Tab-separated table of C-alpha atoms in Angstrom:
chain	number	residue	atom	x	y	z
A	22	MET	CA	0.116	-0.335	0.348
A	23	THR	CA	1.615	3.065	-0.689
A	24	GLU	CA	2.211	6.143	1.522
A	25	PRO	CA	-0.858	8.835	2.603
A	26	VAL	CA	-0.229	12.258	0.994
A	27	PRO	CA	-0.069	14.772	3.066
A	28	VAL	CA	-2.379	16.768	2.344
A	29	PRO	CA	-1.834	20.440	1.052
A	30	GLU	CA	-3.003	23.705	2.742
A	31	LEU	CA	-6.316	25.254	1.541
A	32	GLY	CA	-5.684	29.032	1.601
A	33	HIS	CA	-4.280	31.906	4.467
A	34	GLY	CA	-7.211	33.454	6.019
A	35	ALA	CA	-10.186	32.292	5.968
A	36	ALA	CA	-13.613	32.834	8.154
A	37	PRO	CA	-13.549	30.216	10.335
A	38	ALA	CA	-16.616	29.006	9.831
A	39	ASP	CA	-16.314	29.255	5.611
A	40	ARG	CA	-13.249	26.721	6.644
A	41	ALA	CA	-15.626	24.891	8.818
A	42	ARG	CA	-18.348	23.913	5.810
A	43	LEU	CA	-15.125	23.225	3.881
A	44	ASP	CA	-13.581	20.856	5.531
A	45	ARG	CA	-17.490	18.890	6.128
A	46	ALA	CA	-17.868	19.308	3.010
A	47	LEU	CA	-14.494	17.135	2.133
A	48	ASP	CA	-15.380	14.445	4.744
A	49	ARG	CA	-18.581	14.512	2.753
A	50	LEU	CA	-17.606	13.613	-0.314
A	51	ALA	CA	-15.235	10.477	1.866
A	52	VAL	CA	-17.326	9.039	2.883
A	53	THR	CA	-20.266	9.586	0.389
A	54	LEU	CA	-17.609	7.534	-2.116
A	55	ARG	CA	-16.467	4.636	-0.017
A	56	GLY	CA	-15.676	1.417	-1.006
A	57	MET	CA	-15.615	3.167	-5.230
A	58	THR	CA	-12.739	1.362	-7.667
A	59	ALA	CA	-12.772	1.786	-11.695
A	60	ARG	CA	-14.592	-0.971	-13.386
A	61	ALA	CA	-12.997	-3.643	-13.481
A	62	ASP	CA	-12.128	-4.258	-17.236
A	63	GLU	CA	-11.341	-0.397	-17.493
A	64	ALA	CA	-8.109	-0.465	-19.083
A	65	GLN	CA	-5.215	2.023	-20.117
A	66	CYS	CA	-2.157	2.283	-22.707
A	67	GLU	CA	0.780	1.531	-21.081
A	68	CYS	CA	2.905	4.040	-23.487
A	69	HIS	CA	0.987	6.631	-22.490
A	70	TRP	CA	-0.387	6.290	-18.887
A	71	GLY	CA	1.052	3.992	-16.717
A	72	SER	CA	2.063	0.497	-15.404
A	73	PRO	CA	-0.068	-2.192	-15.440
A	74	GLU	CA	0.149	-2.118	-11.326
A	75	GLU	CA	-1.315	1.460	-11.144
A	76	LEU	CA	-4.301	0.607	-13.805
A	77	ALA	CA	-4.328	-2.154	-10.673
A	78	LEU	CA	-4.034	0.610	-7.565
A	79	LEU	CA	-7.694	2.445	-8.938
A	80	LYS	CA	-9.182	-1.148	-8.729
A	81	LEU	CA	-8.747	-1.589	-5.308
A	82	PRO	CA	-10.721	0.761	-2.845
A	83	ASP	CA	-9.667	3.470	-0.857
A	84	THR	CA	-6.179	3.844	-1.359
A	85	GLU	CA	-4.000	6.908	-2.000
A	86	LEU	CA	-2.050	7.025	-5.033
A	87	ASP	CA	1.359	9.652	-5.692
A	88	LEU	CA	0.533	12.394	-6.990
A	89	ASP	CA	1.635	11.723	-10.537
A	90	LEU	CA	-0.224	9.099	-10.760
A	91	LEU	CA	-3.132	10.857	-9.340
A	92	HIS	CA	-2.787	13.975	-11.781
A	93	ARG	CA	-2.358	11.578	-14.895
A	94	THR	CA	-5.173	9.635	-13.425
A	95	TRP	CA	-7.829	12.763	-13.480
A	96	SER	CA	-6.608	13.968	-15.798
A	97	ALA	CA	-6.591	11.503	-18.797
A	98	PRO	CA	-9.567	12.068	-21.805
A	99	ASP	CA	-9.944	8.794	-22.680
A	100	TRP	CA	-11.190	6.354	-19.439
A	101	SER	CA	-14.139	4.711	-20.812
A	102	ASP	CA	-15.851	5.093	-17.524
A	103	HIS	CA	-14.539	8.568	-16.803
A	104	GLY	CA	-17.372	8.481	-13.779
A	105	ALA	CA	-16.351	6.088	-11.616
A	106	VAL	CA	-12.721	6.725	-12.270
A	107	LEU	CA	-13.099	9.819	-10.385
A	108	ARG	CA	-15.718	8.897	-7.982
A	109	ARG	CA	-12.853	6.768	-6.853
A	110	VAL	CA	-9.353	9.981	-6.815
A	111	LEU	CA	-12.524	12.221	-5.834
A	112	PRO	CA	-12.043	12.070	-2.447
A	113	GLN	CA	-8.348	12.102	-2.296
A	114	PHE	CA	-8.354	14.713	-5.499
A	115	ALA	CA	-9.936	17.656	-3.456
A	116	ARG	CA	-8.313	18.014	-0.920
A	117	VAL	CA	-5.029	17.783	-2.911
A	118	LEU	CA	-7.084	20.770	-5.097
A	119	THR	CA	-7.882	22.723	-2.087
A	120	GLY	CA	-4.140	23.016	-1.905
A	121	GLY	CA	-3.716	24.151	-5.314
A	122	LEU	CA	-3.231	20.553	-7.207
A	123	GLY	CA	0.998	21.916	-5.580
A	124	ALA	CA	3.197	21.011	-9.034
A	125	TYR	CA	-0.035	20.449	-11.302
A	126	ALA	CA	-1.018	23.708	-11.027
A	127	TYR	CA	-0.584	24.137	-14.467
A	128	ASP	CA	-3.188	22.420	-14.958
A	129	ILE	CA	-6.036	24.401	-13.266
A	130	ASP	CA	-7.986	24.377	-16.818
A	131	LYS	CA	-8.353	21.214	-17.495
A	132	VAL	CA	-9.962	20.549	-14.160
A	133	GLY	CA	-13.511	21.588	-14.195
A	134	ILE	CA	-13.186	19.525	-17.830
A	135	SER	CA	-12.656	15.740	-15.501
A	136	PHE	CA	-15.878	16.944	-13.516
A	137	HIS	CA	-18.100	17.860	-17.137
A	138	ARG	CA	-16.252	13.869	-18.528
A	139	ALA	CA	-17.747	12.685	-14.980
A	140	ALA	CA	-21.529	14.001	-15.586
A	141	TRP	CA	-21.901	14.314	-12.387
A	142	GLN	CA	-24.395	15.059	-11.413
A	143	GLN	CA	-26.305	11.778	-13.175
A	144	TRP	CA	-25.106	10.219	-10.081
A	145	PRO	CA	-27.129	8.800	-7.553
A	146	ALA	CA	-28.898	11.395	-5.698
A	147	PRO	CA	-26.191	11.227	-2.211
A	148	GLN	CA	-22.493	11.205	-5.243
A	149	SER	CA	-24.082	14.159	-6.892
A	150	ALA	CA	-24.639	15.695	-4.267
A	151	ALA	CA	-21.880	15.371	-2.495
A	152	VAL	CA	-19.617	16.758	-5.147
A	153	GLY	CA	-22.574	19.596	-5.470
A	154	GLU	CA	-22.031	21.133	-2.219
A	155	PHE	CA	-17.876	20.023	-2.207
A	156	LEU	CA	-17.823	22.689	-4.574
A	157	HIS	CA	-20.385	25.011	-3.258
A	158	ALA	CA	-18.159	24.713	0.001
A	159	TRP	CA	-14.251	25.589	-1.511
A	160	TRP	CA	-15.927	28.274	-3.544
A	161	ALA	CA	-17.017	30.607	-0.227
A	162	HIS	CA	-14.247	29.472	1.246
A	163	ALA	CA	-12.239	30.733	-2.320
A	164	LEU	CA	-14.520	34.424	-2.840
A	165	LEU	CA	-13.098	34.932	1.880
A	166	THR	CA	-10.212	34.142	1.779
A	167	PRO	CA	-7.977	36.900	0.804
A	168	ASP	CA	-4.930	34.542	-1.053
A	169	PRO	CA	-7.119	31.429	-1.990
A	170	ALA	CA	-4.736	28.699	-3.153
A	171	VAL	CA	-5.861	28.373	-6.347
A	172	PRO	CA	-7.014	32.477	-7.195
A	173	VAL	CA	-10.866	33.003	-7.169
A	174	HIS	CA	-10.718	33.545	-11.922
A	175	GLU	CA	-9.139	30.450	-12.054
A	176	LEU	CA	-11.690	28.478	-9.517
A	177	LEU	CA	-14.965	30.299	-11.029
A	178	PRO	CA	-14.072	29.151	-14.350
A	179	LEU	CA	-13.723	25.254	-13.241
A	180	CYS	CA	-16.789	25.554	-11.393
A	181	ALA	CA	-18.820	26.323	-14.258
A	182	GLU	CA	-17.568	23.117	-16.722
A	183	ALA	CA	-17.624	21.693	-13.123
A	184	SER	CA	-21.708	21.971	-13.423
A	185	ALA	CA	-21.745	23.615	-17.245
A	186	ASP	CA	-23.758	26.785	-15.769
A	187	ILE	CA	-21.825	30.165	-14.752
A	188	GLY	CA	-25.648	30.786	-12.557
A	189	PRO	CA	-25.029	29.602	-9.402
A	190	TRP	CA	-21.582	31.151	-9.428
A	191	LEU	CA	-21.709	33.542	-9.568
A	192	ALA	CA	-26.379	33.939	-7.851
A	193	VAL	CA	-22.741	32.942	-4.740
A	194	TRP	CA	-20.967	36.362	-5.347
A	195	ASP	CA	-23.997	38.305	-5.291
A	196	ASP	CA	-25.032	38.006	-1.962
A	197	LEU	CA	-22.104	37.736	-0.598
A	198	ARG	CA	-21.464	41.278	0.366
A	199	HIS	CA	-18.011	41.240	1.872
A	200	PRO	CA	-14.581	43.358	1.813
A	201	VAL	CA	-12.451	40.182	0.601
A	202	ALA	CA	-14.906	39.609	-2.040
A	203	ASP	CA	-14.928	42.508	-3.498
A	204	ARG	CA	-10.707	42.548	-3.354
A	205	HIS	CA	-11.052	39.071	-5.441
A	206	LEU	CA	-13.602	40.617	-7.797
A	207	THR	CA	-11.055	44.313	-8.261
A	208	ASP	CA	-8.529	41.411	-8.539
A	209	MET	CA	-10.955	39.351	-11.820
A	210	ILE	CA	-11.892	41.997	-13.835
A	211	ASP	CA	-7.303	43.801	-13.998
A	212	GLN	CA	-6.425	39.807	-15.411
A	213	TRP	CA	-10.023	40.057	-17.466
A	214	GLU	CA	-10.875	43.402	-18.985
A	215	TRP	CA	-9.372	43.713	-22.161
A	216	ASP	CA	-10.559	40.697	-23.253
A	217	LEU	CA	-13.711	40.897	-21.194
A	218	LEU	CA	-14.546	44.755	-23.303
A	219	GLU	CA	-13.849	42.961	-26.687
A	220	ASP	CA	-15.825	40.349	-26.014
A	221	ALA	CA	-14.592	36.827	-25.265
A	222	LEU	CA	-14.441	34.751	-22.913
A	223	PRO	CA	-11.810	35.356	-20.357
A	224	TRP	CA	-11.242	31.731	-20.431
A	225	ARG	CA	-10.749	28.772	-22.476
A	226	SER	CA	-14.010	26.255	-22.545
A	227	TRP	CA	-13.165	22.594	-23.717
A	228	PHE	CA	-15.260	21.013	-24.555
A	229	VAL	CA	-18.178	22.064	-22.177
A	230	TRP	CA	-20.090	23.985	-23.959
A	231	SER	CA	-20.468	24.492	-27.379
A	232	GLU	CA	-19.999	28.213	-29.826
A	233	GLU	CA	-24.301	29.216	-29.313
A	234	GLU	CA	-23.186	28.341	-25.877
A	235	THR	CA	-20.582	30.280	-25.155
A	236	GLU	CA	-21.547	32.870	-26.399
A	237	SER	CA	-24.489	33.087	-23.760
A	238	VAL	CA	-22.181	32.190	-21.160
A	239	ARG	CA	-20.013	34.868	-21.716
A	240	THR	CA	-23.525	38.113	-22.359
A	241	GLU	CA	-24.228	36.742	-18.664
A	242	LEU	CA	-20.818	37.238	-16.661
A	243	THR	CA	-20.461	40.890	-18.003
A	244	ALA	CA	-24.351	41.265	-17.382
A	245	TRP	CA	-23.363	40.377	-13.378
A	246	LEU	CA	-20.238	42.622	-13.646
A	247	ALA	CA	-21.500	45.262	-15.680
A	248	ARG	CA	-24.287	45.606	-13.155
A	249	GLU	CA	-22.244	44.214	-9.315
A	250	ALA	CA	-18.089	45.951	-9.970
A	251	PRO	CA	-19.095	49.464	-9.732
A	252	ALA	CA	-20.247	49.561	-6.651
A	253	ARG	CA	-17.780	47.506	-5.373
A	254	LEU	CA	-14.501	48.543	-6.975
A	255	ARG	CA	-16.011	51.608	-5.161
A	256	ALA	CA	-15.618	49.636	-1.606
A	257	THR	CA	-12.197	48.017	-2.089
A	258	GLY	CA	-11.006	51.463	-3.823
A	259	ALA	CA	-9.526	50.328	-7.186
A	260	SER	CA	-7.863	52.901	-9.509
A	261	ALA	CA	-10.611	55.546	-12.353
A	262	GLU	CA	-9.595	53.515	-15.614
A	263	LEU	CA	-10.617	49.963	-14.079
A	264	ARG	CA	-14.124	51.303	-12.544
A	265	HIS	CA	-14.539	53.452	-16.017
A	266	GLY	CA	-13.407	49.879	-17.795
A	267	ALA	CA	-15.523	47.479	-15.702
A	268	ARG	CA	-18.388	50.896	-16.777
A	269	LEU	CA	-17.699	50.397	-20.825
A	270	LEU	CA	-19.319	46.704	-19.719
A	271	GLY	CA	-22.654	47.279	-19.580
A	272	LEU	CA	-22.875	49.787	-23.537
A	273	PRO	CA	-22.785	48.052	-26.695
A	274	HIS	CA	-19.164	46.737	-28.324
A	275	ALA	CA	-19.547	50.089	-30.844
A	276	ASP	CA	-20.054	52.439	-28.037
A	277	ARG	CA	-17.262	51.665	-25.808
A	278	TRP	CA	-14.470	52.343	-28.362
A	279	GLU	CA	-16.313	55.686	-28.780
A	280	ASP	CA	-16.174	56.193	-24.987
A	281	PRO	CA	-13.706	59.156	-23.923
A	282	HIS	CA	-13.167	56.891	-21.695
A	283	ALA	CA	-12.072	53.828	-23.607
A	284	PRO	CA	-8.494	52.135	-23.288
A	285	ARG	CA	-6.107	53.652	-26.213
A	286	HIS	CA	-4.309	49.971	-26.800
A	287	ARG	CA	-6.363	47.406	-28.173
A	288	TYR	CA	-4.797	43.776	-28.687
A	289	ALA	CA	-5.009	42.651	-32.215
């Protein structure tokens, strides 16, 4: 049996109640998915994925994987039953995720796709409820943590792709009137302003939405920011330039660039 893998820190400065909710969600996930395994006939390419001995570990319940094998497992796109594989590793994977993936943080943009590919919302009700509560608890924890292990501008796309819906995550933020949550919104607009002003979704949507659905997600996100951002940006003391950028999101695309406060530099 492999040695237990240390659980990373969840981030710094979260409110105790939200940290407690996330801990409960992780515990619930572990209890609900206890005993899960990959299918007995699940196969993988030895040259591209790993050894038969490593594959055999996925068919044993409740055995911790080393972090490299865990990464290869959740990120592989070609399991015959991705849902069963994700159920097998999710108790450990969820705890690793809340620490930011460590050396594998470069693949954070594939996590939501892995959840989506597993069709977790179609799992038996206790399992899907446990996954949903984990994602919501993680999101609420991040919004109230000054320095979350996964930045909010990376976690929002993850949750949206995992659930194929951005609305519930914006609704949580909408109801959360807190200086830390406002600071995250300021930082996110600073990261995404150029893409949003050019009517582009500020992350690549891998395999989750059609072109029409992607446009709908972008429209919903832009409308929410145009409504929510001005007051929150003022509260955080954001620059006048950033406040104007948020205001421009509420204008039709053609009108943005005629505005006297439109950014002078535009990406090609």
